[in-house]
Every structure is written in C-alpha cells, then in structure tokens.
CSV table of C-alpha atoms and ligand atoms in Angstrom, one decimal:
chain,number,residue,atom,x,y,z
Q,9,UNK,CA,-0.9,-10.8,-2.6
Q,10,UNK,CA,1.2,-9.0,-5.3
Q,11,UNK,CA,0.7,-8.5,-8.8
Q,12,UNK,CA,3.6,-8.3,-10.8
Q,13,UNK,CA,2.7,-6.7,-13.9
Q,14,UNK,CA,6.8,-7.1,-15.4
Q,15,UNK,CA,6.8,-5.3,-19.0
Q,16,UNK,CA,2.9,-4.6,-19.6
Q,17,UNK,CA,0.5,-1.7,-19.4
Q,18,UNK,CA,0.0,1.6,-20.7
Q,19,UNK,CA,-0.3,4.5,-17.7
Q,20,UNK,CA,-3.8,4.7,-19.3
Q,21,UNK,CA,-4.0,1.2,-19.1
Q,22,UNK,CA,-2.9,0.6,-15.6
Q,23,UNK,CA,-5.0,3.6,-14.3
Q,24,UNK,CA,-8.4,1.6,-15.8
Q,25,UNK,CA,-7.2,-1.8,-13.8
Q,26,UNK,CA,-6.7,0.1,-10.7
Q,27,UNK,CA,-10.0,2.3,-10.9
Q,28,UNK,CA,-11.6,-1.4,-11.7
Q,29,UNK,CA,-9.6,-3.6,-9.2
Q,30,UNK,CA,-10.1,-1.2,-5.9
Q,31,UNK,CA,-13.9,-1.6,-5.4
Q,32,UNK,CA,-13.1,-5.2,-5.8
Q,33,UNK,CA,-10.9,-5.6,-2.9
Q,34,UNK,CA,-12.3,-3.1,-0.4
Q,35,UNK,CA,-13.7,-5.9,1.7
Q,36,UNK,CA,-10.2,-7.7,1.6
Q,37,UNK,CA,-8.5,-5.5,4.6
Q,38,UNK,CA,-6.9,-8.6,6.1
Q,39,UNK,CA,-5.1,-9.0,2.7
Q,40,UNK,CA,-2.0,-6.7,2.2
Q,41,UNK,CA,-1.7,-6.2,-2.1
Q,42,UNK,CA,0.6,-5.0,-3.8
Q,43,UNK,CA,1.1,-3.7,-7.3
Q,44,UNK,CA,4.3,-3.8,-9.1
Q,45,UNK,CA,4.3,-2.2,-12.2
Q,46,UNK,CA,6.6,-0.5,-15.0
Q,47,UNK,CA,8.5,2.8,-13.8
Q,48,UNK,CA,6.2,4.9,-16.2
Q,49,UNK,CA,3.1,3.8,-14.4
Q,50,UNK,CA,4.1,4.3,-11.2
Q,51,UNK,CA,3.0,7.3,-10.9
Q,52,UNK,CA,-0.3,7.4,-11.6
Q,53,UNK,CA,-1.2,4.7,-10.3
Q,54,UNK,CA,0.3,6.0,-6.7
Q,55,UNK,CA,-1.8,8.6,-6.6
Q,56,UNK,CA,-4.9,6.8,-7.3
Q,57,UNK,CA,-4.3,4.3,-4.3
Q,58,UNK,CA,-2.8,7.2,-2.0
Q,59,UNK,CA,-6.2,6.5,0.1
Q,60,UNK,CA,-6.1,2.8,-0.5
Q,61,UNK,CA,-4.4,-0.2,0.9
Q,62,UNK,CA,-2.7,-1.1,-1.9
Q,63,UNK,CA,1.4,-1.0,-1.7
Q,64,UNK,CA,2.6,0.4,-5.1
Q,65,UNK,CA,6.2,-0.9,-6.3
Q,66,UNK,CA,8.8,-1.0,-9.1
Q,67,UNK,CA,10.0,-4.4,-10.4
Q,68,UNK,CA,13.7,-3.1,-10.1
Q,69,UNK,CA,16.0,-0.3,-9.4
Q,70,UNK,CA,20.2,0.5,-8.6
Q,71,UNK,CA,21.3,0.6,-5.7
Q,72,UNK,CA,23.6,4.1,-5.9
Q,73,UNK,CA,21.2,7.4,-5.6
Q,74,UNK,CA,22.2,9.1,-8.1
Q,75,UNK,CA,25.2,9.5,-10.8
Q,76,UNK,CA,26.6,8.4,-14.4
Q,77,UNK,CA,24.8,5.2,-14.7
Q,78,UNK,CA,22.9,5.6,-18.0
Q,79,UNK,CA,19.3,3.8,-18.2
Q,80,UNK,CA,19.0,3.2,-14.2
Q,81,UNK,CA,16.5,4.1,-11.6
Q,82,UNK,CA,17.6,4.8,-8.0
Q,83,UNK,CA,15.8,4.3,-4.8
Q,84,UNK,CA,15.2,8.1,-3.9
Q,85,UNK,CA,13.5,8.2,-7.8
Q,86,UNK,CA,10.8,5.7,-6.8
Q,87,UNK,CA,9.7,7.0,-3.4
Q,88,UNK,CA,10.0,10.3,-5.1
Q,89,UNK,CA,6.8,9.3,-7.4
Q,90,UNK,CA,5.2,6.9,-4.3
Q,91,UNK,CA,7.0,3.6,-4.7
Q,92,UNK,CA,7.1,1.9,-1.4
Q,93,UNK,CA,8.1,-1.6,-2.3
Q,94,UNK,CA,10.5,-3.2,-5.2
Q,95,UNK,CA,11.1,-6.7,-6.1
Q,96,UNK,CA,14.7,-7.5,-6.3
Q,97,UNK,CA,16.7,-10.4,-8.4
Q,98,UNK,CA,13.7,-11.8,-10.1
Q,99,UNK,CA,14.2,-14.7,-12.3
Q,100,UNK,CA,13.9,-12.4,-15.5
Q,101,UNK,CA,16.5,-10.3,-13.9
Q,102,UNK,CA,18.5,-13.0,-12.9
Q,103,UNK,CA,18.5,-15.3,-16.5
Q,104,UNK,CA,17.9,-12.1,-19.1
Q,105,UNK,CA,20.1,-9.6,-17.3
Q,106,UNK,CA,22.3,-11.7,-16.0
Q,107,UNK,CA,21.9,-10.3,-12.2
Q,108,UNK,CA,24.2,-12.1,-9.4
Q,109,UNK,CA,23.6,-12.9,-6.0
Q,110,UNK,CA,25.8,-10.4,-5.2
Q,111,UNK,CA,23.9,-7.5,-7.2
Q,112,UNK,CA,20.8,-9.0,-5.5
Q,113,UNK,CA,21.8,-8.0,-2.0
Q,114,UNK,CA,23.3,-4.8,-2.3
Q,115,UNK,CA,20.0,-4.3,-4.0
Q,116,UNK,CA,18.4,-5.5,-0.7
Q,117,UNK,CA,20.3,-3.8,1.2
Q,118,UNK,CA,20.2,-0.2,-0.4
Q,119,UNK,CA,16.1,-0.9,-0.6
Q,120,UNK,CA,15.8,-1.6,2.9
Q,121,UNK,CA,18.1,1.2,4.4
Q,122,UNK,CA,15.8,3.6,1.8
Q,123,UNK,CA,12.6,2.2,3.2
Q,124,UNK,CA,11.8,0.5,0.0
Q,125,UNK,CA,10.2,-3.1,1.2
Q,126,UNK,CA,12.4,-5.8,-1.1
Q,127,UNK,CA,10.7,-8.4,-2.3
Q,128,UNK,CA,13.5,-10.8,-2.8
Q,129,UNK,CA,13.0,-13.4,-5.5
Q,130,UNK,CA,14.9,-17.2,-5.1
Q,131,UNK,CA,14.4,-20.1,-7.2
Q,132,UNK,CA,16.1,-22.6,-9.3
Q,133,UNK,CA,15.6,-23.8,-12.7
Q,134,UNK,CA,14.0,-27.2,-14.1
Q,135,UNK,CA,17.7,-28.8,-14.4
Q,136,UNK,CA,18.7,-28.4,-10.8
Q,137,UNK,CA,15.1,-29.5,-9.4
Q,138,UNK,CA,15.4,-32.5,-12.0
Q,139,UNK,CA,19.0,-33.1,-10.5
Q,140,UNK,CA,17.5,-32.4,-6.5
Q,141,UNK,CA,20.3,-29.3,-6.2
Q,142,UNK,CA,16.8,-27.5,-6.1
Q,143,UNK,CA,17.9,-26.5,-2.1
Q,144,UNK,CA,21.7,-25.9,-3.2
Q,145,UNK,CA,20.4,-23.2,-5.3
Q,146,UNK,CA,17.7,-21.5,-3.2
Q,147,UNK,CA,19.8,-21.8,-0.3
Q,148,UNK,CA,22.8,-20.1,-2.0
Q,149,UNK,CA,20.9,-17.4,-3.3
Q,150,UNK,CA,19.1,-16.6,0.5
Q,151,UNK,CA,22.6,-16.4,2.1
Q,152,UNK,CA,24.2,-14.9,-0.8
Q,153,UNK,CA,21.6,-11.6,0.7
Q,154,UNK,CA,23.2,-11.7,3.9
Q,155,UNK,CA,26.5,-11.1,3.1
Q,156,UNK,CA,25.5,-7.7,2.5
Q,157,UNK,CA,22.3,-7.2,4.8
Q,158,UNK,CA,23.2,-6.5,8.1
Q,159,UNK,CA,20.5,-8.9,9.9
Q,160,UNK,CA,21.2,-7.4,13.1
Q,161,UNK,CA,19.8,-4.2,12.2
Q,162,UNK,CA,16.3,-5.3,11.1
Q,163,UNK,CA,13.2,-6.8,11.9
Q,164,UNK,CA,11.3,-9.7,9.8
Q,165,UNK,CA,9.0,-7.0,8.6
Q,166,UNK,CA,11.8,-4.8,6.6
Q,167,UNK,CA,11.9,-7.4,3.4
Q,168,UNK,CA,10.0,-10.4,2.0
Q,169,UNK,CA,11.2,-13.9,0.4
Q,170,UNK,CA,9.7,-14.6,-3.1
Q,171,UNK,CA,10.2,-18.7,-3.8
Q,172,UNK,CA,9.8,-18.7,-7.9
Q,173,UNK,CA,10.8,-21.9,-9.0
Q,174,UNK,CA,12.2,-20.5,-12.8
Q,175,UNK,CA,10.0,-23.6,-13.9
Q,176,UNK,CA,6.7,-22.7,-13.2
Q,177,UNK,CA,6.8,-18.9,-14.2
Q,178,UNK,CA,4.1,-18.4,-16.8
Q,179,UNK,CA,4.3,-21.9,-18.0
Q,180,UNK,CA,1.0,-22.9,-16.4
Q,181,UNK,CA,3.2,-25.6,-14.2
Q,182,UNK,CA,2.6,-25.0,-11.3
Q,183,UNK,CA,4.7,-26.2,-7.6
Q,184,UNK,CA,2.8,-28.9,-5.8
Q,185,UNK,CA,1.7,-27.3,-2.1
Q,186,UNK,CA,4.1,-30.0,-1.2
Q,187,UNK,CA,6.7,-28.8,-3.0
Q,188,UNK,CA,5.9,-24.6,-2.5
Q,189,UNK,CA,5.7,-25.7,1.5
Q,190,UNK,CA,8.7,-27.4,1.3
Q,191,UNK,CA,10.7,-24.8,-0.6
Q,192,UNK,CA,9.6,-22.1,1.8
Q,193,UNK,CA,9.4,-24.4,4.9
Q,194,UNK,CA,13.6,-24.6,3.9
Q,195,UNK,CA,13.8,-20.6,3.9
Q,196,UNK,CA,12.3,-20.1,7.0
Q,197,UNK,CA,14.5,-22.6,8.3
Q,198,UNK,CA,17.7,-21.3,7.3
Q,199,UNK,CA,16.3,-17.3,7.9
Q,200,UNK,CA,15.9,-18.7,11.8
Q,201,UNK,CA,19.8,-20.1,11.6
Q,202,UNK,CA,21.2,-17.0,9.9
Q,203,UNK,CA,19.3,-14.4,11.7
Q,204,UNK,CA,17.5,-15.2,13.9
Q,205,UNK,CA,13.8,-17.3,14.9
Q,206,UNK,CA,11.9,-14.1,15.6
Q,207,UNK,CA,12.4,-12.5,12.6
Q,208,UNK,CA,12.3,-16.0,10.6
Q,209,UNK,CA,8.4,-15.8,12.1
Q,210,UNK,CA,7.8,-12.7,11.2
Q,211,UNK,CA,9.3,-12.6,7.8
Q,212,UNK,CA,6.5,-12.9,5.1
Q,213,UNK,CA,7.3,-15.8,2.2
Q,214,UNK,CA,5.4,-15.5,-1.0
Q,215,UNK,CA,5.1,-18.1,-4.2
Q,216,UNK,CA,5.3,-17.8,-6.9
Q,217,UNK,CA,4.8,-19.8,-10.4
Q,218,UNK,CA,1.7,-19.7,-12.2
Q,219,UNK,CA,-0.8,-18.8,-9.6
Q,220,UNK,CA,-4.5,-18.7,-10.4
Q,221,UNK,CA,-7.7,-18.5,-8.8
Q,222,UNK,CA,-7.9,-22.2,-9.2
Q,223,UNK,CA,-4.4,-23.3,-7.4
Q,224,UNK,CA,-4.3,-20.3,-4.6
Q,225,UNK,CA,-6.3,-22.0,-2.2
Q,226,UNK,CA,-4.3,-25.1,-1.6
Q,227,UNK,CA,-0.7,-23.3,-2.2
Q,228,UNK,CA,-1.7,-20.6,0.9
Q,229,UNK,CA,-3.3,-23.6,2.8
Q,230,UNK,CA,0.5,-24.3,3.4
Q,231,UNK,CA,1.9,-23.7,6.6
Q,232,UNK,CA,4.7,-21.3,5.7
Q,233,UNK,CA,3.5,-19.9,3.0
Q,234,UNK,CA,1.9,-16.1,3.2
Q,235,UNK,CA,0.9,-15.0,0.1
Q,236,UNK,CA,1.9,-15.0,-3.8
Q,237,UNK,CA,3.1,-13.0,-6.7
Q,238,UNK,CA,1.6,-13.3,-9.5
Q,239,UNK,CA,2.2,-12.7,-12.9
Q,240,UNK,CA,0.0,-13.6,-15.7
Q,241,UNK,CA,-3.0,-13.6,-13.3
Q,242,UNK,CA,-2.8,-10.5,-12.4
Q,243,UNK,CA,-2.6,-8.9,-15.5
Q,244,UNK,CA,-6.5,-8.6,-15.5
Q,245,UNK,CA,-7.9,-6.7,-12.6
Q,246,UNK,CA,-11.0,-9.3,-12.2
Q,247,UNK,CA,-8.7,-12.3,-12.1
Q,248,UNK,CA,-6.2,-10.5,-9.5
Q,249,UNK,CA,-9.4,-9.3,-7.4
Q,250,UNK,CA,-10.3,-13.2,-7.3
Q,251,UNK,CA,-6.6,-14.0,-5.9
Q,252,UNK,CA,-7.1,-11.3,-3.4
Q,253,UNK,CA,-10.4,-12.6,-2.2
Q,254,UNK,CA,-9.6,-16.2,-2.6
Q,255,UNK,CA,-6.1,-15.4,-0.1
Q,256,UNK,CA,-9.3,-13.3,2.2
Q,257,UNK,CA,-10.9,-16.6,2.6
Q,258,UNK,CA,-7.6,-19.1,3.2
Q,259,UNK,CA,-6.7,-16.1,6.1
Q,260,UNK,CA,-10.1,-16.0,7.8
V,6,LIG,P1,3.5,-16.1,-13.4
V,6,LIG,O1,4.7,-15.1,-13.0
V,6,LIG,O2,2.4,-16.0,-12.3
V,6,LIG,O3,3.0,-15.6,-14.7
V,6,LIG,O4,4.0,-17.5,-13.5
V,6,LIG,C1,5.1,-15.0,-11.6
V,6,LIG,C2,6.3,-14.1,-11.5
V,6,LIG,O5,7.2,-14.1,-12.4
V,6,LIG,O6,6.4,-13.4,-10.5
C-alpha cells in the first residue's frame, strides 16, 4: 500500500503523520507500505522509519547522476538521504510536465540499475476509455518501458506497475473492480509475453484512482490486483492506517 503524498507536507508536517501513522500499522507486517513524499521531507522521514517497515520514496528523479541539469534530482541524491523507491511517469508528470514514454523508461531503467524500486505509473484519460483505446494506451505505455529495460536482466521484484486511469485521480470516480481487474489482468498479460510468465507472477500491480477505506476491499479482492496508491487518502495518517489495515484483512 503506498501513499503518495505528490506536492503536500511540511518536514514538520510529515514527521507528525509518520510518528502518528507507525503505531497504527505495526500489526500490518503482511502489508509492505510505502511513503512517497516531497524531496525535502525525505529525509526526515527516513530516519524516523529506519527501524520500521515502511519503504520511503521520491515521486520523481533524472535519470543522469549528476551534472548541468538545473532543478533535477538524481538517483545517487535520493539513496543518499534513504530513498529506496520512486514512482516514475505519473499522470501529473506525464499531462503537466509533459513526460514521454520514452523519459519514463530510461527513468526505469536508471532507477532499477541504482536499486531505486520504480513504481511505474500507466493509464489513459477519460477520452480514450470513452472511445475503448483505453488498452491501446496502457499497452503502449508498458512496452514503451521495455525498449529501454533490459527484462533479461531482472526479476519481477526489481519494479512495480501502477494502473491510474487519469480519470479517477482525485476526482472521487473511482474504477469498477471489473474494470481495475481488467486493466491489470491486461498488464500481466502482456508483462508474461514481453518478458516473461515468472516474472509477470511475481511482479506486484497496484491501483490507483481514488482509493478509500470504503472502495479498497473490493478493488484488492481482484485477482491481479496487489495493492494501491493512494493519493488524497493518504494525506491523513488515520485514513492511510485504515487502507493499510483494510489491504491486512483482504491478504489474510
Ligand atoms: P488519488 O490519487 O488517490 O487522490 O486519486 C492517486 C494518485 O495520483 O496516485
């Protein structure tokens, strides 16, 4: 279960959610969480899990180390203040900063070569669901990642697939399990032709769209789906405690 925080908190901020959400979750061991949260909190808020199960990310980074590229943050910076995950090609990344596919997987593949666990986000807007391209779009954007990503080299366990339909971030619409399990059932699919069915087992699937403590039952009920990041719902360390313990209860 993973929070992403995108452009909220305060480092004082973010330490009072994490001192608040940990005792929360301490009986949730099955559950892996993760936090992503802005570059300036990540370090504080590394520390204060060093002991815990929690997986501290960034919500982006570049994939060079180092060098002229004014306003970026490279993969060596964020395991340098405990990052051990990043989300890659988000929706916000993708419509406000206008990320392509391509930037997507080099960023997948510089994160995984670094030890950075991607979590790569895929999903298509209202227009193309509306017009049923909604698998010309998803499916694009998963093989657009292996162009770069030498599948050979890894195991299911070195990235994750995020399925976002654009749609149902923080709008309170949320996919139908139907149509999250058939999304993700899709990815799977096409991660066993492209590399492999042993890693297309093993590789984790998250949703996400407007996930809440009242949707997260029936969406990780779904066959292929393994978990969610969340957005709004997460923003409150209570509500995000609920999601972990709800996805506790769907995995026992
Ligand atoms: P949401 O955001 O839960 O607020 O819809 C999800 C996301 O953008 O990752």
């Amino acid at each position: 279960m993973a929070a992403n925080w995108k452009m909220n908190k305060l480092v004082r901020e973010a330490e009072d959610y994490v001192a608040r959400l940990l005792p929360q979750i301490s009986d949730a061991r099955e559950v892996d969480v993760a936090i992503f949260a802005p570059f300036t909190c990540l370090h504080a808020i590394a520390r204060m899990t060093q002991d815990a199960p929690v997986l501290v990310g960034a919500q982006d980074f570049y994939y060079e180390d180092f060098g002229a590229f004014t306003g970026e943050v490279s993969a060596p910076m964020l395991k340098d203040v405990g990052a051990g995950a990043v989300i890659v090609g988000h929706s916000e990344r993708r419509e406000i900063f206008g990320e392509t596919n391509e930037m997507v997987a080099r960023k997948t593949t510089k994160a995984v070569s670094a030890g950075l666990l991607p979590i790569v986000c895929v999903g298509e807007i209202k227009e193309e669901r509306d017009a049923g391209r909604m698998w010309e779009k998803v499916g694009a954007q998963v093989r657009a990642v292996f162009e770069y990503l030498d599948a050979g080299e890894i195991g299911g366990d070195a990235l994750v697939f995020a399925y976002e339909p654009v749609w149902a971030i923080g709008t309170g619409e949320v996919a139908s399990p139907e149509d999250a399990q058939d999304a993700i059932g899709k990815i799977r699919g096409l991660l066993g032709d492209l590399v492999g069915e042993g890693f297309a087992e093993e590789v984790r699937i998250l949703y996400g769209g407007s996930i809440k403590a009242d949707n997260i039952g029936e969406i990780m009920a779904q066959k292929d789906v393994d978990g969610g990041l969340v957005g709004g719902a997460s923003l409150e360390a209570d509500s995000f405690a609920k999601l972990v313990n709800g996805a506790k209860a769907v995995v026992e």
